[in-house]
Amino acid sequence: MNSKYQYSLGGYHYRFKDLGDLLAKATPARSGDRLAGVIAESAVERAAAQMTLAELPLKTFLNEAVVPYETDEVTRLIMDDHDAEAFSEISHLTVGDFRNWLLSDKATPEVLERIRAGITPEMAAATSKIMRNQDLIMVAKKCQITTAFRDTIGLPNRLATRLQPNHPTDDVNGIAASILDGLLYGNGDAVIGINPATDNVSQAIKLMKLMDEVIQTYQIPTQSCVLTHVTNTIEAIELGAPVDLVFQSIGGTEATNTSFGFNLNTLAEAREAALSLNRGTVGNNVMYFETGQGSSLSADAHHGIDQQTCEARAYAVARKFSPLLVNTVVGFIGPEYLFDGKEITRAGLEDHFCGKLLGLPMGCDVCYTNHAEADQNDMDNLLTLLGVAGCSFVMGIPGSDDIMLNYQTTSFHDALYVRRVLGLKPAPEFEKWLADMAVFKDTEQFVLPDEMPASFAHSLKSLPGESA
């Protein structure tokens, strides 16, 4: 096999057929790449691929597409929107040089903001493949991404949470009780977001109205979202529903997004529709995207590209539409893609690093399915590492157990833990609301009151769910 990508190591000569093959072989081992048949055959081959990748000029990624330009609108987006001026500052570097530069004191938050439009997802993915976990944490910490709608997400020394009050039958009483529970633990500043058990327009509007009534009744500086299909949300807006954020799961190839039932034009239409409602108070970031390593492989839409590179390409889609929140649901798809706690931890740090480097407000659903080789201690570890790395938000779910989606994630208590141990606070507008409502008596120490605040004492009888 003739190839420009080759390396000699350990007495063997390794050749990689193209850029996509090189990226895949350089990726730290994970079950999804093994399932796809793109994984390195040995640790030595992986090291050879990483050494080859380290010597590769960053300019290579502008001249060779891992998914063909002619047949993939995500590739066209990446190439056509690339900012040559922003790239000029790092255009002389190899992948290895770029890694070293990112870790240096030259790469300040201000400099990283200046160059981010010149970094392609493949450049970010390639760099992550030759970084240790501590490297991913350190660089992500330096990337400061701030977004806003009714409160401000991503400020330094802040950690927001998505209050996720899912219910297996969409029972409004159960949902309302979970919302109250989460608010009393200081959760919900990123979004109050429901995955509907029954996914249709009428049910989405019902849940939107429930959340909107709670937010308006208590004047909570947060936003709501029903995680229904983007076309359902467009229809809901047309019907006059109180839509704050538009949600969609996204992938890193056109074929993946086609399998999800949308294209880039659909997202543009949805964003314009949400902006027209003018419901934000301190900002106008109206989109909420979720991603996850393995989605392109599960849709048979990965084009032979490793799952982490496909994941990074999804961030180009997100970046195009200036989202309030981007969430990598890191262990949700299952052990076929990320086998155990070690692989989930690595993937979560990779996703967070790549997203932040590309300019996204990255959160993480620190999660696993019950048939994965992982447990809540693994989630504690990843949650803590992401808190150190400056993660924008995490999930808050009653008891860490989503009883509708049937997976394990982080609880309201977990969010309190990581805020306390790392000295992090909620979004500033939400923090003030917590103090005003006497949910937190001492916002510096996050001391919960001994009993339910008077401001909420009547809530079990008056929340919208009780009268619905």
PDB file of N, CA and C in Angstrom, residues 347-398:
ATOM      1  N   ALA A 347     -13.518   9.689  26.955  1.00  0.00           N
ATOM      2  CA  ALA A 347     -14.371  10.307  25.943  1.00  0.00           C
ATOM      3  C   ALA A 347     -14.967  11.621  26.441  1.00  0.00           C
ATOM      4  N   GLY A 348     -15.378  11.647  27.698  1.00  0.00           N
ATOM      5  CA  GLY A 348     -15.935  12.877  28.244  1.00  0.00           C
ATOM      6  C   GLY A 348     -14.933  14.017  28.237  1.00  0.00           C
ATOM      7  N   LEU A 349     -13.697  13.729  28.580  1.00  0.00           N
ATOM      8  CA  LEU A 349     -12.661  14.766  28.580  1.00  0.00           C
ATOM      9  C   LEU A 349     -12.303  15.188  27.169  1.00  0.00           C
ATOM     10  N   GLU A 350     -12.270  14.234  26.231  1.00  0.00           N
ATOM     11  CA  GLU A 350     -12.013  14.571  24.822  1.00  0.00           C
ATOM     12  C   GLU A 350     -13.099  15.491  24.278  1.00  0.00           C
ATOM     13  N   ASP A 351     -14.347  15.110  24.494  1.00  0.00           N
ATOM     14  CA  ASP A 351     -15.458  15.890  23.956  1.00  0.00           C
ATOM     15  C   ASP A 351     -15.461  17.300  24.528  1.00  0.00           C
ATOM     16  N   HIS A 352     -15.254  17.394  25.833  1.00  0.00           N
ATOM     17  CA  HIS A 352     -15.246  18.700  26.474  1.00  0.00           C
ATOM     18  C   HIS A 352     -14.113  19.567  25.933  1.00  0.00           C
ATOM     19  N   PHE A 353     -12.929  18.988  25.791  1.00  0.00           N
ATOM     20  CA  PHE A 353     -11.783  19.727  25.250  1.00  0.00           C
ATOM     21  C   PHE A 353     -12.073  20.215  23.831  1.00  0.00           C
ATOM     22  N   CYS A 354     -12.505  19.322  22.954  1.00  0.00           N
ATOM     23  CA  CYS A 354     -12.726  19.696  21.555  1.00  0.00           C
ATOM     24  C   CYS A 354     -13.815  20.753  21.442  1.00  0.00           C
ATOM     25  N   GLY A 355     -14.900  20.574  22.184  1.00  0.00           N
ATOM     26  CA  GLY A 355     -15.977  21.551  22.115  1.00  0.00           C
ATOM     27  C   GLY A 355     -15.559  22.922  22.596  1.00  0.00           C
ATOM     28  N   LYS A 356     -14.866  22.974  23.717  1.00  0.00           N
ATOM     29  CA  LYS A 356     -14.429  24.266  24.255  1.00  0.00           C
ATOM     30  C   LYS A 356     -13.404  24.920  23.331  1.00  0.00           C
ATOM     31  N   LEU A 357     -12.484  24.122  22.778  1.00  0.00           N
ATOM     32  CA  LEU A 357     -11.477  24.675  21.876  1.00  0.00           C
ATOM     33  C   LEU A 357     -12.129  25.297  20.646  1.00  0.00           C
ATOM     34  N   LEU A 358     -13.221  24.705  20.193  1.00  0.00           N
ATOM     35  CA  LEU A 358     -13.922  25.210  19.016  1.00  0.00           C
ATOM     36  C   LEU A 358     -14.898  26.335  19.347  1.00  0.00           C
ATOM     37  N   GLY A 359     -15.031  26.670  20.637  1.00  0.00           N
ATOM     38  CA  GLY A 359     -15.832  27.821  21.013  1.00  0.00           C
ATOM     39  C   GLY A 359     -17.233  27.517  21.467  1.00  0.00           C
ATOM     40  N   LEU A 360     -17.476  26.306  21.960  1.00  0.00           N
ATOM     41  CA  LEU A 360     -18.821  25.909  22.355  1.00  0.00           C
ATOM     42  C   LEU A 360     -19.000  25.890  23.874  1.00  0.00           C
ATOM     43  N   PRO A 361     -20.218  26.184  24.334  1.00  0.00           N
ATOM     44  CA  PRO A 361     -20.535  26.111  25.765  1.00  0.00           C
ATOM     45  C   PRO A 361     -20.799  24.663  26.155  1.00  0.00           C
ATOM     46  N   MET A 362     -19.738  23.901  26.378  1.00  0.00           N
ATOM     47  CA  MET A 362     -19.857  22.449  26.529  1.00  0.00           C
ATOM     48  C   MET A 362     -20.269  22.034  27.934  1.00  0.00           C
ATOM     49  N   GLY A 363     -21.311  21.227  27.949  1.00  0.00           N
ATOM     50  CA  GLY A 363     -21.689  20.506  29.149  1.00  0.00           C
ATOM     51  C   GLY A 363     -21.520  19.021  28.910  1.00  0.00           C
ATOM     52  N   CYS A 364     -21.772  18.242  29.944  1.00  0.00           N
ATOM     53  CA  CYS A 364     -21.619  16.798  29.814  1.00  0.00           C
ATOM     54  C   CYS A 364     -22.648  16.086  30.674  1.00  0.00           C
ATOM     55  N   ASP A 365     -23.354  15.163  30.053  1.00  0.00           N
ATOM     56  CA  ASP A 365     -24.184  14.239  30.798  1.00  0.00           C
ATOM     57  C   ASP A 365     -23.263  13.101  31.230  1.00  0.00           C
ATOM     58  N   VAL A 366     -22.805  13.171  32.461  1.00  0.00           N
ATOM     59  CA  VAL A 366     -21.861  12.192  33.020  1.00  0.00           C
ATOM     60  C   VAL A 366     -22.671  10.936  33.334  1.00  0.00           C
ATOM     61  N   CYS A 367     -22.669   9.968  32.417  1.00  0.00           N
ATOM     62  CA  CYS A 367     -23.664   8.906  32.510  1.00  0.00           C
ATOM     63  C   CYS A 367     -23.157   7.572  31.982  1.00  0.00           C
ATOM     64  N   TYR A 368     -23.937   6.532  32.273  1.00  0.00           N
ATOM     65  CA  TYR A 368     -23.661   5.189  31.768  1.00  0.00           C
ATOM     66  C   TYR A 368     -24.953   4.388  31.772  1.00  0.00           C
ATOM     67  N   THR A 369     -24.993   3.350  30.961  1.00  0.00           N
ATOM     68  CA  THR A 369     -26.122   2.433  30.963  1.00  0.00           C
ATOM     69  C   THR A 369     -25.815   1.272  31.898  1.00  0.00           C
ATOM     70  N   ASN A 370     -26.846   0.574  32.317  1.00  0.00           N
ATOM     71  CA  ASN A 370     -26.668  -0.446  33.349  1.00  0.00           C
ATOM     72  C   ASN A 370     -25.931  -1.691  32.870  1.00  0.00           C
ATOM     73  N   HIS A 371     -25.755  -1.844  31.550  1.00  0.00           N
ATOM     74  CA  HIS A 371     -25.000  -2.999  31.062  1.00  0.00           C
ATOM     75  C   HIS A 371     -23.561  -2.619  30.717  1.00  0.00           C
ATOM     76  N   ALA A 372     -23.133  -1.401  31.053  1.00  0.00           N
ATOM     77  CA  ALA A 372     -21.740  -1.000  30.864  1.00  0.00           C
ATOM     78  C   ALA A 372     -20.906  -1.405  32.080  1.00  0.00           C
ATOM     79  N   GLU A 373     -19.615  -1.567  31.865  1.00  0.00           N
ATOM     80  CA  GLU A 373     -18.697  -1.870  32.957  1.00  0.00           C
ATOM     81  C   GLU A 373     -18.302  -0.565  33.640  1.00  0.00           C
ATOM     82  N   ALA A 374     -19.281   0.032  34.313  1.00  0.00           N
ATOM     83  CA  ALA A 374     -19.069   1.317  34.982  1.00  0.00           C
ATOM     84  C   ALA A 374     -20.013   1.398  36.172  1.00  0.00           C
ATOM     85  N   ASP A 375     -19.686   2.288  37.088  1.00  0.00           N
ATOM     86  CA  ASP A 375     -20.565   2.506  38.233  1.00  0.00           C
ATOM     87  C   ASP A 375     -20.501   3.966  38.639  1.00  0.00           C
ATOM     88  N   GLN A 376     -21.191   4.297  39.736  1.00  0.00           N
ATOM     89  CA  GLN A 376     -21.288   5.693  40.127  1.00  0.00           C
ATOM     90  C   GLN A 376     -19.954   6.269  40.592  1.00  0.00           C
ATOM     91  N   ASN A 377     -19.033   5.428  41.035  1.00  0.00           N
ATOM     92  CA  ASN A 377     -17.704   5.935  41.379  1.00  0.00           C
ATOM     93  C   ASN A 377     -16.979   6.453  40.142  1.00  0.00           C
ATOM     94  N   ASP A 378     -17.160   5.763  39.008  1.00  0.00           N
ATOM     95  CA  ASP A 378     -16.584   6.266  37.755  1.00  0.00           C
ATOM     96  C   ASP A 378     -17.179   7.627  37.408  1.00  0.00           C
ATOM     97  N   MET A 379     -18.485   7.770  37.647  1.00  0.00           N
ATOM     98  CA  MET A 379     -19.129   9.043  37.347  1.00  0.00           C
ATOM     99  C   MET A 379     -18.639  10.145  38.295  1.00  0.00           C
ATOM    100  N   ASP A 380     -18.415   9.801  39.551  1.00  0.00           N
ATOM    101  CA  ASP A 380     -17.845  10.779  40.490  1.00  0.00           C
ATOM    102  C   ASP A 380     -16.506  11.297  39.982  1.00  0.00           C
ATOM    103  N   ASN A 381     -15.696  10.376  39.485  1.00  0.00           N
ATOM    104  CA  ASN A 381     -14.374  10.763  38.981  1.00  0.00           C
ATOM    105  C   ASN A 381     -14.490  11.712  37.792  1.00  0.00           C
ATOM    106  N   LEU A 382     -15.321  11.331  36.809  1.00  0.00           N
ATOM    107  CA  LEU A 382     -15.456  12.168  35.622  1.00  0.00           C
ATOM    108  C   LEU A 382     -16.092  13.513  35.975  1.00  0.00           C
ATOM    109  N   LEU A 383     -17.096  13.507  36.834  1.00  0.00           N
ATOM    110  CA  LEU A 383     -17.731  14.754  37.248  1.00  0.00           C
ATOM    111  C   LEU A 383     -16.706  15.701  37.876  1.00  0.00           C
ATOM    112  N   THR A 384     -15.867  15.178  38.735  1.00  0.00           N
ATOM    113  CA  THR A 384     -14.856  16.005  39.390  1.00  0.00           C
ATOM    114  C   THR A 384     -13.853  16.546  38.387  1.00  0.00           C
ATOM    115  N   LEU A 385     -13.389  15.691  37.477  1.00  0.00           N
ATOM    116  CA  LEU A 385     -12.433  16.130  36.456  1.00  0.00           C
ATOM    117  C   LEU A 385     -13.029  17.213  35.571  1.00  0.00           C
ATOM    118  N   LEU A 386     -14.291  17.057  35.185  1.00  0.00           N
ATOM    119  CA  LEU A 386     -14.937  18.065  34.348  1.00  0.00           C
ATOM    120  C   LEU A 386     -15.133  19.368  35.111  1.00  0.00           C
ATOM    121  N   GLY A 387     -15.419  19.271  36.400  1.00  0.00           N
ATOM    122  CA  GLY A 387     -15.514  20.482  37.206  1.00  0.00           C
ATOM    123  C   GLY A 387     -14.200  21.241  37.229  1.00  0.00           C
ATOM    124  N   VAL A 388     -13.109  20.509  37.360  1.00  0.00           N
ATOM    125  CA  VAL A 388     -11.780  21.135  37.318  1.00  0.00           C
ATOM    126  C   VAL A 388     -11.516  21.749  35.949  1.00  0.00           C
ATOM    127  N   ALA A 389     -12.004  21.092  34.895  1.00  0.00           N
ATOM    128  CA  ALA A 389     -11.737  21.530  33.524  1.00  0.00           C
ATOM    129  C   ALA A 389     -12.599  22.696  33.077  1.00  0.00           C
ATOM    130  N   GLY A 390     -13.521  23.159  33.932  1.00  0.00           N
ATOM    131  CA  GLY A 390     -14.338  24.306  33.568  1.00  0.00           C
ATOM    132  C   GLY A 390     -15.560  23.968  32.748  1.00  0.00           C
ATOM    133  N   CYS A 391     -16.115  22.795  32.961  1.00  0.00           N
ATOM    134  CA  CYS A 391     -17.324  22.379  32.248  1.00  0.00           C
ATOM    135  C   CYS A 391     -18.452  23.381  32.495  1.00  0.00           C
ATOM    136  N   SER A 392     -19.231  23.685  31.451  1.00  0.00           N
ATOM    137  CA  SER A 392     -20.281  24.695  31.570  1.00  0.00           C
ATOM    138  C   SER A 392     -21.468  24.213  32.391  1.00  0.00           C
ATOM    139  N   PHE A 393     -21.858  22.944  32.222  1.00  0.00           N
ATOM    140  CA  PHE A 393     -23.010  22.447  32.970  1.00  0.00           C
ATOM    141  C   PHE A 393     -23.024  20.929  32.973  1.00  0.00           C
ATOM    142  N   VAL A 394     -23.718  20.369  33.961  1.00  0.00           N
ATOM    143  CA  VAL A 394     -23.925  18.924  34.066  1.00  0.00           C
ATOM    144  C   VAL A 394     -25.413  18.689  34.337  1.00  0.00           C
ATOM    145  N   MET A 395     -25.788  17.407  34.427  1.00  0.00           N
ATOM    146  CA  MET A 395     -27.187  17.062  34.633  1.00  0.00           C
ATOM    147  C   MET A 395     -27.516  17.002  36.124  1.00  0.00           C
ATOM    148  N   GLY A 396     -28.777  17.287  36.440  1.00  0.00           N
ATOM    149  CA  GLY A 396     -29.301  17.085  37.771  1.00  0.00           C
ATOM    150  C   GLY A 396     -30.610  16.313  37.673  1.00  0.00           C
ATOM    151  N   ILE A 397     -30.604  15.081  38.207  1.00  0.00           N
ATOM    152  CA  ILE A 397     -31.741  14.172  38.074  1.00  0.00           C
ATOM    153  C   ILE A 397     -32.014  13.545  39.438  1.00  0.00           C
ATOM    154  N   PRO A 398     -33.278  13.373  39.817  1.00  0.00           N
ATOM    155  CA  PRO A 398     -33.560  12.772  41.130  1.00  0.00           C
ATOM    156  C   PRO A 398     -32.855  11.425  41.314  1.00  0.00           C
TER     157      PRO A 398
END
